[in-house]
Amino acid sequence: MKHANRLAVLAVALVLVAAACGSSSKSTTGGGSTSTKPTGQQTLGAGEGSVSILAWPGYAENGSNDPKIDWVKPFTAATGCKATVKYFGTSDEAFNLFKTGQYDVVSSSGDATLRMVADQDAAVINTSLLTNWNDLDPLLKVKPWNSVDGVVYGVPHGWGANLLMYNKNVVKPAPDSWGSVFDANSPYKGKITGYDSPIYIADGALYLMKTKPDLGIKDPYALDDTQFQAVVDLMKVQRPLIGEYWSDYLKEQDAFIKGSLVLGTTWQITTNGVQADKTAPPVAAIIPKEGSTAWSDSWMIDAKAKHPNCAYMWINWITKPDIQAQVAEYFGEAPANLKACTLTVDKNHCATYHAGDAAFYGQLSYWKTPTAKCLDGRTNVTCKDYAAWTAAWDTIKG
Amino acid sequence: MATTTIDPVNVRGGLRRRLSRVLYQHPRLRLALLLGGPIVWLLVAYVGSLVALLVTSLYHYQTDPTGLVPRLVTSPSTTNYQRVLDAGVYRTVAFRTIGAALSVTVIDLLIALPVAFYMAKIARPWARRALVVAVTMPLWAGYLVKGYAWRAMLDPAGGVLHEVFGHSPGFGLSGTVVTLSYLWLPYMIIPIYAGLERLPNSLLEASTDLGAKAGRTFARIVLPQLRPSIVAGSIFTFALTLGDFYMAQIVGGTTQFIGNIVYREFSANLPFAAAYATLPIVVMIVYLALARSSGALEEL
Amino acid sequence: MSSGAAVSLRGVTKRFGAVTAVAGVDLDIAEGEFFSMLGPSGSGKTTMLRLIAGFELPTAGTVLLKGRDVTRLPPFDRDVNTVFQDYALFPHMSVAQNIAYGLRVRRVAKEERNRRVDEALASVRLDEFGSRRPHQLSGGQRQRVALARALVNRPAVLLLDEPLGALDLKLREEMQVELKAIQQQVGITFIFVTHDQQEALTMSDRIAVFADGRIEQVGTPTEIYERPMTQFVAGFVGTSNVLQPAVARALVGRDAIATIRPEHIRIVAVGAEPDADEMHTIATVRDVQYLGAFVRVRAETDEGARLVVDVPSFTGVGADVALGRRCTLAWSSRYVRAVGQSSSTNTGGEE
């Protein structure tokens, strides 16, 4: 027993050390800066029998949440690739998990894609191996958040806005502005929520872009020192209003159902979940008059994927019109494959979510990784990069 | 006439027997075979990762106005440590985390002492076995399951505590401390229970026999004897709380601990995450040093 | 006996569930007496001690200390102290702190406390050991610390629970002498629990022999040894030949259970005759053990009774007791004692 105790003490100390240690860092270089254009995998071989998928909740449903919602098992039946699915809650989590090299394929939002490319985690995609490439919305293909210098790293999946959800019983009158979550005198103090990620700073930036034109914000992801300071100050005003931040959408769903949260940013899937619960108070989710931050997601393949063929097969499967229709309706987003629009149960789905609507698409501010080189094209100033956003988020949460 | 005799010194025997004999004759070789594997594992997994952590913490990122991402500078500098010390938020979060770890430890100790005493000294054998199972049972349930169960307990809008007692600490620091106290309680009870089982009943009887009432017997005899167990249990509760970050996300409302910041910075600024992650290690080393200087570790 | 008794037990019974550990014990222990409770393990002697100390509450009956009913009082309110079988020294305290513990609890002033601790250390010849920790002491030294820790409080009664059990033979014999000397010096009533009949005989003023939760016999060592009242006492205290009525009728002409000690039987030398007033029988030697001071012979009579005979070594019986030899065993009738049927189902037997 004496020794057992001493070993236990040692083990505790070591576990702590181990827990604090991540994998060692890779050297980072700018992705895609080689002179000849890389082309990625040349041919699509036989499936490797399994594939490991890292996905946003709702993107790779296998019936475990709702037996009727399942497009993973049919994929396995069709391709022989046994799929294991891991969900993540934030882009940072996706980045950290994908970095481990345990996942073949990931659904990555615009605020993580370039980091994955820069970290050399993402493979170049050979679009000639993609069966649905030509049907995907041109608004989403070969864009700055899923390609570098014309080299494709991500295959569009779908897009949507971050919405403002509110409890219709409590929040009266109905809000129409993001100002409702930044109002220091809000009567809903302590029952407001925000997204627990540095990228949520962009929501404050978007609000100031529309309400404080003097700051000259053109792009919520391209903030110089002065602009950034103004946004951080706003987020600090918001902090005491927040009951809890969320990164796990189920936590937010639960809190809205119970009523401990009544107002704040959300995803359509969360709203759907609240509305499907019979005990929940009535809620609505809107795009406020300032517009919204939004996401545009792409599938990426690990540069050292163990099951690259199955990964391609998964991308081909998940971009098929019928599957796209299922995912888009379940998650509540605009599909990337516009052929899905004729296959949705709700025939107005694509219209509701403005799929293919270039004018609407342009109004939203899609998640991007902030970089020092200003994303809005300014060259006379340096912008705050994602590390600075993260440091600021540490301070905002306090 | 020659007779066959067995010369015990020169018996050749099979390879195994010869190998065993070599081992018998060379105690150091024996020791090397016994501990070689674990030591290599310890060096690589623990010392190696610790060194990697410390080395990484000396790197830093430099803003690159032209590139996609900041440039990693590998020449050693104390930039990250400077930031830990300079930015008030990292001190605040560190003190909050250490405070939570101490609170959890004290709460668990106050609950564990009477429970473990009842288990070890009063309960009948069947009740004792049942209690050991009951105390360790929560360890079988998933961490997240317990986290969400505590959401249901703490929820300020219709949670169990609110319904039953009319008041709930809600989601926040105190809710997180309560939840973590629940989570780590078995790690405090079990060593104290083991310590009390080792404590002869005759010591307690001798104390009462010499005129001491329960309070003095507890303070003068039981507590000093239990110190190694209490220190062992507190190392668990303290270290586990110091390293926890997920409960702060589930029931913490807006609360963040050291681990939340390390996890967040891990993807944005790995060297800084490494530098901040050395803080709990330093705290733990100080904690163990204090425990050692109090003499509690010698008796383990 | 009742007046001036240090401890009086009246119908004391203790049951643990279905097990009766002590069954209706009545006993008076006089002041200043060295009193032993002797019995095999499970006979209830230790439970009896714990009932007097207050570690257990009796199921029925009354415990009186100097005439005062203490039956329901906790240990800290009883004027007794205990020396435990495992000594129960506090490992985290020095020897002096251990001894001072009871005085500290009773708020004895520091100066007097120190003086009494020093006295106590001197009385057990451990003057130089006050600052040691218990684990730095030998078994005998720990035993003396335990004694000092109890005696320093000057209790009315000192309870000792097999205190010498863990010591080796030599040390045990020394401590027996020392304990007795200390008891005579301090004049405190000692109640001494042991399973070692030799120890009880050596040290005690009186002995109570326990079996199955009852007292078989109370008496001085001489009474207990020489005039055992029951078959159990005869068998348990020293060695006895216990003759069942049928054998007894044949050998000693008594129609009851009869006992005779091995040292009271002699082997008649070949060629000699038993004395006229002696009883005798013919037996065959079945076993011979050399035990130093005497030789233990086991012989079987023609009637089939097995008898143990102790022959002093100096008599040099030698060749007469070779295995298989037939010999004459003789004894005086005054050493034959008829005993009652024991209340115990335990027949004692050879120690």
XYZ file of N, CA, C and O in Angstrom, chain A residues 29 31 40 59 84 89 115 117 126 129 153 163 193 209 287 311 323 338 354 358 368 397:
88
model
N 4.438 26.442 -43.041
C 4.835 27.208 -44.213
C 3.573 27.592 -44.954
O 2.518 27.003 -44.729
N 0.854 27.390 -47.491
C 0.439 26.255 -48.314
C 0.441 26.629 -49.798
O 0.174 27.758 -50.176
N -2.778 16.383 -56.561
C -3.392 15.430 -55.635
C -3.445 14.031 -56.204
O -2.767 13.698 -57.187
N -23.988 16.580 -39.832
C -23.467 16.413 -41.193
C -23.243 14.955 -41.578
O -23.151 14.643 -42.755
N -16.727 5.573 -39.230
C -16.839 6.011 -37.844
C -16.888 7.536 -37.854
O -16.142 8.183 -38.590
N -17.431 20.664 -31.898
C -18.318 21.786 -31.596
C -17.851 23.119 -32.130
O -18.653 24.017 -32.364
N -6.150 27.308 -42.017
C -5.217 26.864 -40.980
C -4.788 25.423 -41.247
O -3.649 25.043 -41.046
N -4.682 23.966 -44.152
C -3.795 23.974 -45.314
C -2.404 24.428 -44.871
O -1.392 23.797 -45.183
N -8.171 16.245 -56.170
C -8.259 16.096 -57.618
C -9.739 16.093 -58.001
O -10.446 15.108 -57.812
N -11.807 13.411 -59.891
C -12.280 12.180 -59.254
C -13.644 12.392 -58.591
O -14.193 11.457 -58.010
N -8.530 22.579 -52.096
C -8.324 21.784 -50.872
C -9.650 21.359 -50.250
O -9.675 20.486 -49.387
N -27.873 32.476 -36.775
C -29.162 33.135 -36.586
C -29.280 33.716 -35.178
O -28.512 33.364 -34.279
N -27.028 34.316 -24.698
C -25.922 33.420 -24.966
C -25.104 33.912 -26.151
O -25.568 34.734 -26.956
N -19.865 47.232 -37.816
C -19.731 47.584 -39.245
C -20.998 48.299 -39.716
O -20.942 49.275 -40.466
N -32.640 36.213 -39.234
C -31.439 36.956 -39.614
C -31.765 38.414 -39.362
O -32.648 38.984 -39.999
N -12.354 8.099 -48.467
C -12.612 9.514 -48.212
C -13.215 10.172 -49.458
O -14.201 10.919 -49.371
N -28.657 12.966 -51.125
C -28.090 13.082 -49.779
C -28.004 14.560 -49.385
O -28.302 14.951 -48.244
N -26.976 22.112 -56.250
C -28.284 22.735 -56.493
C -29.296 21.741 -57.031
O -30.504 21.987 -56.998
N -32.112 30.458 -49.628
C -31.441 31.241 -50.677
C -30.325 30.490 -51.369
O -29.289 31.064 -51.712
N -27.103 34.579 -55.471
C -25.819 35.265 -55.388
C -25.928 36.567 -54.597
O -25.037 36.916 -53.809
N -13.973 33.213 -41.826
C -12.662 33.067 -42.440
C -11.635 33.142 -41.319
O -11.908 33.703 -40.264
N -13.550 36.686 -22.058
C -14.198 35.773 -21.091
C -13.698 36.028 -19.671
O -14.434 35.843 -18.714
